[in-house]
PDB file of C-alpha atoms in Angstrom:
ATOM      1  CA  UNK Z  97     233.475  89.399  59.924  1.00 47.00           C
ATOM      2  CA  UNK Z  98     230.183  91.183  60.377  1.00 55.00           C
ATOM      3  CA  UNK Z  99     231.651  93.567  62.965  1.00 56.00           C
ATOM      4  CA  UNK Z 100     234.246  94.839  60.537  1.00 54.00           C
ATOM      5  CA  UNK Z 101     231.942  95.167  57.526  1.00 67.00           C
ATOM      6  CA  UNK Z 102     231.960  98.898  58.022  1.00 80.00           C
ATOM      7  CA  UNK Z 103     228.638 100.063  56.682  1.00 88.00           C
ATOM      8  CA  UNK Z 104     226.999 100.452  60.089  1.00 90.00           C
ATOM      9  CA  UNK Z 105     230.112 102.173  61.412  1.00 92.00           C
ATOM     10  CA  UNK Z 106     230.114 104.503  58.403  1.00 92.00           C
ATOM     11  CA  UNK Z 107     226.460 105.400  59.006  1.00 94.00           C
ATOM     12  CA  UNK Z 108     226.969 105.862  62.760  1.00 95.00           C
ATOM     13  CA  UNK Z 109     229.932 108.150  62.050  1.00 96.00           C
ATOM     14  CA  UNK Z 110     227.876 110.323  59.677  1.00 96.00           C
ATOM     15  CA  UNK Z 111     224.772 110.464  61.878  1.00 96.00           C
ATOM     16  CA  UNK Z 112     226.757 111.388  64.999  1.00 97.00           C
ATOM     17  CA  UNK Z 113     228.708 113.949  62.951  1.00 98.00           C
ATOM     18  CA  UNK Z 114     225.505 115.663  61.803  1.00 97.00           C
ATOM     19  CA  UNK Z 115     224.135 115.683  65.372  1.00 98.00           C
ATOM     20  CA  UNK Z 116     227.358 117.137  66.791  1.00 98.00           C
ATOM     21  CA  UNK Z 117     227.526 119.693  63.976  1.00 98.00           C
ATOM     22  CA  UNK Z 118     223.964 120.819  64.769  1.00 98.00           C
ATOM     23  CA  UNK Z 119     224.900 121.171  68.455  1.00 97.00           C
ATOM     24  CA  UNK Z 120     228.005 123.219  67.609  1.00 97.00           C
ATOM     25  CA  UNK Z 121     225.947 125.529  65.382  1.00 97.00           C
ATOM     26  CA  UNK Z 122     223.304 125.914  68.105  1.00 96.00           C
ATOM     27  CA  UNK Z 123     226.000 126.700  70.701  1.00 95.00           C
ATOM     28  CA  UNK Z 124     227.655 129.297  68.441  1.00 95.00           C
ATOM     29  CA  UNK Z 125     224.285 130.935  67.716  1.00 96.00           C
ATOM     30  CA  UNK Z 126     223.534 131.033  71.441  1.00 94.00           C
ATOM     31  CA  UNK Z 127     226.922 132.566  72.196  1.00 91.00           C
ATOM     32  CA  UNK Z 128     226.426 135.247  69.532  1.00 93.00           C
ATOM     33  CA  UNK Z 129     222.755 136.074  70.053  1.00 94.00           C
ATOM     34  CA  UNK Z 130     221.626 134.534  73.328  1.00 88.00           C
ATOM     35  CA  UNK Z 131     221.770 135.920  76.876  1.00 91.00           C
ATOM     36  CA  UNK Z 132     224.994 135.656  78.853  1.00 89.00           C
ATOM     37  CA  UNK Z 133     225.118 132.181  80.394  1.00 91.00           C
ATOM     38  CA  UNK Z 134     225.968 132.703  84.070  1.00 93.00           C
ATOM     39  CA  UNK Z 135     226.640 129.904  86.542  1.00 95.00           C
ATOM     40  CA  UNK Z 136     223.040 129.704  87.834  1.00 94.00           C
ATOM     41  CA  UNK Z 137     221.646 129.443  84.303  1.00 94.00           C
ATOM     42  CA  UNK Z 138     224.233 126.796  83.355  1.00 95.00           C
ATOM     43  CA  UNK Z 139     223.454 124.745  86.474  1.00 94.00           C
ATOM     44  CA  UNK Z 140     219.722 124.877  85.932  1.00 94.00           C
ATOM     45  CA  UNK Z 141     220.188 123.932  82.255  1.00 94.00           C
ATOM     46  CA  UNK Z 142     222.250 120.848  83.136  1.00 95.00           C
ATOM     47  CA  UNK Z 143     219.877 119.932  85.981  1.00 94.00           C
ATOM     48  CA  UNK Z 144     216.705 120.354  83.929  1.00 95.00           C
ATOM     49  CA  UNK Z 145     215.451 117.026  82.505  1.00 93.00           C
ATOM     50  CA  UNK Z 146     215.500 118.411  78.951  1.00 95.00           C
ATOM     51  CA  UNK Z 147     219.003 119.868  79.321  1.00 95.00           C
ATOM     52  CA  UNK Z 148     220.270 116.669  80.925  1.00 96.00           C
ATOM     53  CA  UNK Z 149     218.870 114.552  78.078  1.00 96.00           C
ATOM     54  CA  UNK Z 150     220.449 116.936  75.521  1.00 96.00           C
ATOM     55  CA  UNK Z 151     223.847 116.630  77.169  1.00 97.00           C
ATOM     56  CA  UNK Z 152     223.622 112.838  77.467  1.00 97.00           C
ATOM     57  CA  UNK Z 153     222.501 112.393  73.840  1.00 98.00           C
ATOM     58  CA  UNK Z 154     225.389 114.609  72.692  1.00 98.00           C
ATOM     59  CA  UNK Z 155     227.830 112.729  74.934  1.00 98.00           C
ATOM     60  CA  UNK Z 156     226.692 109.431  73.377  1.00 98.00           C
ATOM     61  CA  UNK Z 157     227.066 110.899  69.871  1.00 98.00           C
ATOM     62  CA  UNK Z 158     230.555 112.110  70.791  1.00 98.00           C
ATOM     63  CA  UNK Z 159     231.454 108.698  72.223  1.00 98.00           C
ATOM     64  CA  UNK Z 160     230.162 106.864  69.139  1.00 97.00           C
ATOM     65  CA  UNK Z 161     231.945 109.275  66.791  1.00 98.00           C
ATOM     66  CA  UNK Z 162     235.209 108.965  68.720  1.00 98.00           C
ATOM     67  CA  UNK Z 163     234.913 105.161  68.726  1.00 97.00           C
ATOM     68  CA  UNK Z 164     234.361 104.826  64.957  1.00 96.00           C
ATOM     69  CA  UNK Z 165     237.195 107.276  64.266  1.00 97.00           C
ATOM     70  CA  UNK Z 166     239.717 105.580  66.559  1.00 97.00           C
ATOM     71  CA  UNK Z 167     238.657 102.173  65.239  1.00 95.00           C
ATOM     72  CA  UNK Z 168     239.223 103.287  61.626  1.00 94.00           C
ATOM     73  CA  UNK Z 169     242.668 104.668  62.447  1.00 96.00           C
ATOM     74  CA  UNK Z 170     243.731 101.564  64.398  1.00 96.00           C
ATOM     75  CA  UNK Z 171     242.460  99.165  61.707  1.00 94.00           C
ATOM     76  CA  UNK Z 172     244.365 101.152  59.080  1.00 94.00           C
ATOM     77  CA  UNK Z 173     247.714 101.523  60.799  1.00 94.00           C
ATOM     78  CA  UNK Z 174     248.098  98.789  63.437  1.00 95.00           C
ATOM     79  CA  UNK Z 175     248.553  95.421  61.766  1.00 94.00           C
ATOM     80  CA  UNK Z 176     249.721  93.205  64.621  1.00 95.00           C
ATOM     81  CA  UNK Z 177     246.597  91.458  65.864  1.00 95.00           C
ATOM     82  CA  UNK Z 178     247.435  91.451  69.585  1.00 97.00           C
ATOM     83  CA  UNK Z 179     248.486  95.104  69.673  1.00 97.00           C
ATOM     84  CA  UNK Z 180     245.473  96.105  67.613  1.00 97.00           C
ATOM     85  CA  UNK Z 181     243.124  94.305  69.985  1.00 97.00           C
ATOM     86  CA  UNK Z 182     244.825  95.853  73.004  1.00 98.00           C
ATOM     87  CA  UNK Z 183     244.558  99.391  71.605  1.00 97.00           C
ATOM     88  CA  UNK Z 184     240.938  98.877  70.504  1.00 97.00           C
ATOM     89  CA  UNK Z 185     240.048  97.634  73.994  1.00 98.00           C
ATOM     90  CA  UNK Z 186     241.902 100.547  75.599  1.00 97.00           C
ATOM     91  CA  UNK Z 187     240.071 103.102  73.409  1.00 97.00           C
ATOM     92  CA  UNK Z 188     236.698 101.466  74.079  1.00 97.00           C
ATOM     93  CA  UNK Z 189     237.408 101.407  77.814  1.00 98.00           C
ATOM     94  CA  UNK Z 190     238.417 105.073  77.924  1.00 98.00           C
ATOM     95  CA  UNK Z 191     235.340 106.143  75.941  1.00 98.00           C
ATOM     96  CA  UNK Z 192     232.924 104.056  78.049  1.00 98.00           C
ATOM     97  CA  UNK Z 193     234.400 105.269  81.358  1.00 98.00           C
ATOM     98  CA  UNK Z 194     234.218 108.884  80.135  1.00 98.00           C
ATOM     99  CA  UNK Z 195     230.561 108.480  79.159  1.00 98.00           C
ATOM    100  CA  UNK Z 196     229.715 106.893  82.526  1.00 98.00           C
ATOM    101  CA  UNK Z 197     231.437 109.764  84.355  1.00 98.00           C
ATOM    102  CA  UNK Z 198     229.410 112.300  82.375  1.00 98.00           C
ATOM    103  CA  UNK Z 199     226.219 110.349  83.130  1.00 97.00           C
ATOM    104  CA  UNK Z 200     227.002 110.413  86.872  1.00 97.00           C
ATOM    105  CA  UNK Z 201     227.780 114.149  86.888  1.00 97.00           C
ATOM    106  CA  UNK Z 202     224.615 115.052  84.988  1.00 97.00           C
ATOM    107  CA  UNK Z 203     222.487 112.748  87.160  1.00 96.00           C
ATOM    108  CA  UNK Z 204     223.941 114.366  90.270  1.00 94.00           C
ATOM    109  CA  UNK Z 205     223.218 117.859  88.912  1.00 93.00           C
ATOM    110  CA  UNK Z 206     219.620 116.815  88.204  1.00 91.00           C
ATOM    111  CA  UNK Z 207     219.187 115.306  91.678  1.00 91.00           C
ATOM    112  CA  UNK Z 208     220.491 118.450  93.396  1.00 86.00           C
ATOM    113  CA  UNK Z 209     217.692 120.423  91.755  1.00 80.00           C
ATOM    114  CA  UNK Z 210     214.869 118.130  92.841  1.00 74.00           C
TER     115      UNK Z 210
ATOM    116  CA  UNK D 397     246.839 104.368  51.375  1.00 39.00           C
ATOM    117  CA  UNK D 398     248.453 101.040  50.716  1.00 41.00           C
ATOM    118  CA  UNK D 399     251.814 100.028  51.980  1.00 43.00           C
ATOM    119  CA  UNK D 400     253.084  97.275  49.768  1.00 42.00           C
ATOM    120  CA  UNK D 401     255.817  95.187  51.222  1.00 41.00           C
ATOM    121  CA  UNK D 402     257.649  93.758  48.293  1.00 42.00           C
ATOM    122  CA  UNK D 403     260.912  91.955  49.025  1.00 42.00           C
ATOM    123  CA  UNK D 404     262.937  94.990  47.982  1.00 38.00           C
ATOM    124  CA  UNK D 405     261.223  97.209  50.539  1.00 40.00           C
ATOM    125  CA  UNK D 406     263.584  96.943  53.429  1.00 41.00           C
ATOM    126  CA  UNK D 407     267.305  97.069  53.821  1.00 41.00           C
ATOM    127  CA  UNK D 408     269.694  98.054  51.102  1.00 43.00           C
ATOM    128  CA  UNK D 409     270.711  94.624  49.919  1.00 44.00           C
ATOM    129  CA  UNK D 410     271.057  94.510  46.179  1.00 45.00           C
ATOM    130  CA  UNK D 411     268.606  91.798  44.991  1.00 47.00           C
ATOM    131  CA  UNK D 412     265.778  94.324  44.441  1.00 46.00           C
ATOM    132  CA  UNK D 413     267.975  96.495  42.293  1.00 49.00           C
ATOM    133  CA  UNK D 414     269.294  93.484  40.425  1.00 49.00           C
ATOM    134  CA  UNK D 415     265.735  92.406  39.610  1.00 54.00           C
ATOM    135  CA  UNK D 416     264.693  95.831  38.306  1.00 54.00           C
ATOM    136  CA  UNK D 417     264.068  95.681  34.552  1.00 60.00           C
ATOM    137  CA  UNK D 418     266.628  97.288  32.267  1.00 63.00           C
ATOM    138  CA  UNK D 419     268.815  98.126  35.237  1.00 62.00           C
ATOM    139  CA  UNK D 420     266.647 101.126  36.138  1.00 68.00           C
ATOM    140  CA  UNK D 421     267.389 102.285  39.662  1.00 71.00           C
ATOM    141  CA  UNK D 422     264.156 102.884  41.508  1.00 68.00           C
ATOM    142  CA  UNK D 423     263.474 104.159  45.012  1.00 63.00           C
ATOM    143  CA  UNK D 424     262.795 101.158  47.198  1.00 66.00           C
ATOM    144  CA  UNK D 425     260.953 102.804  50.068  1.00 69.00           C
ATOM    145  CA  UNK D 426     258.638 105.750  50.585  1.00 69.00           C
ATOM    146  CA  UNK D 427     260.710 108.702  51.710  1.00 73.00           C
ATOM    147  CA  UNK D 428     258.323 111.045  53.516  1.00 71.00           C
ATOM    148  CA  UNK D 429     260.735 113.938  52.940  1.00 75.00           C
ATOM    149  CA  UNK D 430     260.890 113.353  49.192  1.00 74.00           C
ATOM    150  CA  UNK D 431     257.191 112.891  48.535  1.00 75.00           C
ATOM    151  CA  UNK D 432     254.967 115.882  47.890  1.00 80.00           C
ATOM    152  CA  UNK D 433     251.552 114.987  49.194  1.00 84.00           C
ATOM    153  CA  UNK D 434     248.525 116.229  47.269  1.00 90.00           C
ATOM    154  CA  UNK D 435     246.619 118.894  49.190  1.00 93.00           C
ATOM    155  CA  UNK D 436     243.640 116.563  49.709  1.00 93.00           C
ATOM    156  CA  UNK D 437     245.914 114.081  51.495  1.00 93.00           C
ATOM    157  CA  UNK D 438     247.143 116.830  53.816  1.00 94.00           C
ATOM    158  CA  UNK D 439     243.573 117.884  54.681  1.00 95.00           C
ATOM    159  CA  UNK D 440     242.725 114.222  55.247  1.00 94.00           C
ATOM    160  CA  UNK D 441     245.667 113.396  57.505  1.00 95.00           C
ATOM    161  CA  UNK D 442     244.912 116.612  59.406  1.00 97.00           C
ATOM    162  CA  UNK D 443     241.372 115.325  59.916  1.00 97.00           C
ATOM    163  CA  UNK D 444     242.741 112.122  61.435  1.00 97.00           C
ATOM    164  CA  UNK D 445     245.381 113.850  63.574  1.00 97.00           C
ATOM    165  CA  UNK D 446     242.906 116.408  64.915  1.00 98.00           C
ATOM    166  CA  UNK D 447     240.407 113.648  65.699  1.00 97.00           C
ATOM    167  CA  UNK D 448     243.037 111.623  67.567  1.00 97.00           C
ATOM    168  CA  UNK D 449     244.119 114.716  69.495  1.00 97.00           C
ATOM    169  CA  UNK D 450     240.544 115.347  70.619  1.00 97.00           C
ATOM    170  CA  UNK D 451     240.058 111.705  71.607  1.00 97.00           C
ATOM    171  CA  UNK D 452     243.245 112.024  73.667  1.00 96.00           C
ATOM    172  CA  UNK D 453     241.776 114.919  75.653  1.00 96.00           C
ATOM    173  CA  UNK D 454     238.283 113.382  75.847  1.00 97.00           C
ATOM    174  CA  UNK D 455     238.928 111.925  79.341  1.00 97.00           C
ATOM    175  CA  UNK D 456     239.421 115.499  80.640  1.00 96.00           C
ATOM    176  CA  UNK D 457     235.836 116.405  79.761  1.00 96.00           C
ATOM    177  CA  UNK D 458     234.100 114.933  82.861  1.00 97.00           C
ATOM    178  CA  UNK D 459     236.464 116.838  85.185  1.00 97.00           C
ATOM    179  CA  UNK D 460     235.776 120.097  83.331  1.00 96.00           C
ATOM    180  CA  UNK D 461     232.015 119.500  83.432  1.00 96.00           C
ATOM    181  CA  UNK D 462     232.105 118.679  87.152  1.00 97.00           C
ATOM    182  CA  UNK D 463     234.219 121.745  87.869  1.00 96.00           C
ATOM    183  CA  UNK D 464     231.874 124.032  85.904  1.00 95.00           C
ATOM    184  CA  UNK D 465     228.965 122.863  88.068  1.00 95.00           C
ATOM    185  CA  UNK D 466     230.732 122.794  91.454  1.00 95.00           C
ATOM    186  CA  UNK D 467     230.971 126.511  92.231  1.00 94.00           C
ATOM    187  CA  UNK D 468     230.550 129.900  90.649  1.00 95.00           C
ATOM    188  CA  UNK D 469     234.223 130.656  91.215  1.00 95.00           C
ATOM    189  CA  UNK D 470     235.366 127.543  89.308  1.00 94.00           C
ATOM    190  CA  UNK D 471     232.855 128.274  86.536  1.00 93.00           C
ATOM    191  CA  UNK D 472     234.275 131.784  86.100  1.00 92.00           C
ATOM    192  CA  UNK D 473     237.834 130.465  86.221  1.00 90.00           C
ATOM    193  CA  UNK D 474     237.045 128.053  83.381  1.00 89.00           C
ATOM    194  CA  UNK D 475     235.521 130.831  81.284  1.00 86.00           C
ATOM    195  CA  UNK D 476     238.423 133.184  81.893  1.00 84.00           C
ATOM    196  CA  UNK D 477     240.901 130.522  80.973  1.00 79.00           C
ATOM    197  CA  UNK D 478     244.236 129.477  82.162  1.00 73.00           C
ATOM    198  CA  UNK D 479     246.656 132.358  82.745  1.00 71.00           C
ATOM    199  CA  UNK D 480     249.923 130.434  82.323  1.00 75.00           C
ATOM    200  CA  UNK D 481     252.003 131.110  79.170  1.00 76.00           C
ATOM    201  CA  UNK D 482     251.678 127.383  78.405  1.00 79.00           C
ATOM    202  CA  UNK D 483     247.996 127.977  77.801  1.00 86.00           C
ATOM    203  CA  UNK D 484     248.679 129.788  74.531  1.00 88.00           C
ATOM    204  CA  UNK D 485     250.041 126.905  72.410  1.00 91.00           C
ATOM    205  CA  UNK D 486     247.660 124.424  74.069  1.00 92.00           C
ATOM    206  CA  UNK D 487     244.703 126.680  73.348  1.00 92.00           C
ATOM    207  CA  UNK D 488     245.826 127.141  69.750  1.00 94.00           C
ATOM    208  CA  UNK D 489     246.332 123.404  69.248  1.00 96.00           C
ATOM    209  CA  UNK D 490     242.949 122.441  70.702  1.00 96.00           C
ATOM    210  CA  UNK D 491     241.161 125.173  68.724  1.00 96.00           C
ATOM    211  CA  UNK D 492     242.976 124.144  65.539  1.00 98.00           C
ATOM    212  CA  UNK D 493     242.078 120.487  66.076  1.00 98.00           C
ATOM    213  CA  UNK D 494     238.425 121.351  66.675  1.00 98.00           C
ATOM    214  CA  UNK D 495     238.149 123.732  63.710  1.00 98.00           C
ATOM    215  CA  UNK D 496     240.079 121.575  61.250  1.00 98.00           C
ATOM    216  CA  UNK D 497     238.078 118.481  62.209  1.00 98.00           C
ATOM    217  CA  UNK D 498     234.814 120.424  61.932  1.00 98.00           C
ATOM    218  CA  UNK D 499     235.597 121.995  58.532  1.00 98.00           C
ATOM    219  CA  UNK D 500     237.168 118.867  57.025  1.00 97.00           C
ATOM    220  CA  UNK D 501     234.163 116.901  58.314  1.00 97.00           C
ATOM    221  CA  UNK D 502     231.702 119.298  56.670  1.00 97.00           C
ATOM    222  CA  UNK D 503     233.740 118.947  53.469  1.00 97.00           C
ATOM    223  CA  UNK D 504     233.418 115.146  53.633  1.00 95.00           C
ATOM    224  CA  UNK D 505     229.684 115.282  54.381  1.00 96.00           C
ATOM    225  CA  UNK D 506     229.152 117.588  51.380  1.00 96.00           C
ATOM    226  CA  UNK D 507     231.169 115.208  49.189  1.00 95.00           C
ATOM    227  CA  UNK D 508     229.013 112.310  50.446  1.00 93.00           C
ATOM    228  CA  UNK D 509     225.989 114.029  48.920  1.00 94.00           C
ATOM    229  CA  UNK D 510     227.930 114.815  45.757  1.00 92.00           C
ATOM    230  CA  UNK D 511     228.824 118.465  46.357  1.00 94.00           C
ATOM    231  CA  UNK D 512     232.393 119.412  45.455  1.00 91.00           C
ATOM    232  CA  UNK D 513     233.445 115.836  44.783  1.00 90.00           C
ATOM    233  CA  UNK D 514     235.205 116.617  41.503  1.00 92.00           C
ATOM    234  CA  UNK D 515     239.009 116.749  41.565  1.00 93.00           C
ATOM    235  CA  UNK D 516     239.370 120.489  40.906  1.00 93.00           C
ATOM    236  CA  UNK D 517     236.790 121.573  43.472  1.00 94.00           C
ATOM    237  CA  UNK D 518     238.057 119.013  46.009  1.00 94.00           C
ATOM    238  CA  UNK D 519     241.525 120.551  45.741  1.00 95.00           C
ATOM    239  CA  UNK D 520     240.181 124.061  46.217  1.00 95.00           C
ATOM    240  CA  UNK D 521     238.036 123.067  49.230  1.00 95.00           C
ATOM    241  CA  UNK D 522     240.994 121.216  50.794  1.00 96.00           C
ATOM    242  CA  UNK D 523     243.064 124.408  50.578  1.00 96.00           C
ATOM    243  CA  UNK D 524     240.219 126.432  52.071  1.00 96.00           C
ATOM    244  CA  UNK D 525     239.777 123.992  54.971  1.00 97.00           C
ATOM    245  CA  UNK D 526     243.496 123.929  55.826  1.00 97.00           C
ATOM    246  CA  UNK D 527     243.873 127.710  55.649  1.00 97.00           C
ATOM    247  CA  UNK D 528     240.586 128.616  57.337  1.00 97.00           C
ATOM    248  CA  UNK D 529     241.150 126.292  60.309  1.00 97.00           C
ATOM    249  CA  UNK D 530     244.655 127.640  60.851  1.00 97.00           C
ATOM    250  CA  UNK D 531     243.702 131.307  60.504  1.00 97.00           C
ATOM    251  CA  UNK D 532     240.533 130.991  62.615  1.00 97.00           C
ATOM    252  CA  UNK D 533     242.428 129.150  65.385  1.00 96.00           C
ATOM    253  CA  UNK D 534     245.080 131.883  65.374  1.00 95.00           C
ATOM    254  CA  UNK D 535     242.440 134.634  65.399  1.00 94.00           C
ATOM    255  CA  UNK D 536     240.393 133.043  68.212  1.00 92.00           C
ATOM    256  CA  UNK D 537     243.515 132.416  70.314  1.00 90.00           C
ATOM    257  CA  UNK D 538     244.600 136.055  70.046  1.00 87.00           C
ATOM    258  CA  UNK D 539     241.040 137.369  70.449  1.00 84.00           C
ATOM    259  CA  UNK D 540     240.647 135.426  73.719  1.00 77.00           C
ATOM    260  CA  UNK D 541     243.816 137.150  74.999  1.00 75.00           C
ATOM    261  CA  UNK D 542     242.840 140.709  74.153  1.00 70.00           C
ATOM    262  CA  UNK D 543     239.272 140.773  75.407  1.00 63.00           C
TER     263      UNK D 543
END
């Protein structure tokens, strides 16, 4: 049961946590000390290649973190194999669709600015 | 957390009691109302609950992102927040979930590298995490109303 061995999941959870924590700290610092982020500035940040990559990397970290967390909870509390598989598939589907939606929105914002 | 399912676990049939040594009457199931959880367990279950809550609202994120980019008016509306009285408990709950998950997560990461992993300090940090997340969520919810 290589998939359930847990060490890779554990590492992925910690790495994504550190990345998300760094992003939260950066956002709080910006809110406290940075310029006011108006709509134009927000749009050009999301549309800029660097901003878009930042958002997509963070979205992937969030998706990975959510997946490992939900997986841990389901493996701990749901013991019926069929139900467990169903819920795992549902969670994976929701997370993947959410990430794809974010990818589309960011890509669109980048295209508008070309 | 292990849930052992010994034969005496369910129902109130007498065999489990009859098998108990020396006729000692023991509780045969975990009564959540009777158990006092250690403070670390409360911080930990809060970490899981807050994580699940945020995963539950994760699918709303693309719509919020799209709306923030669509027009200046929608962007401002998002920043100003939702005026309905229902917004208050929702805002508190989401802020609590975020803050508790963040603080409890930092606590776990520090323990991973050996900081505060002893029993006494783990108990103190669990109390701090629970209280700080609650108080900060309350403060931020009220602050967002008055400014």
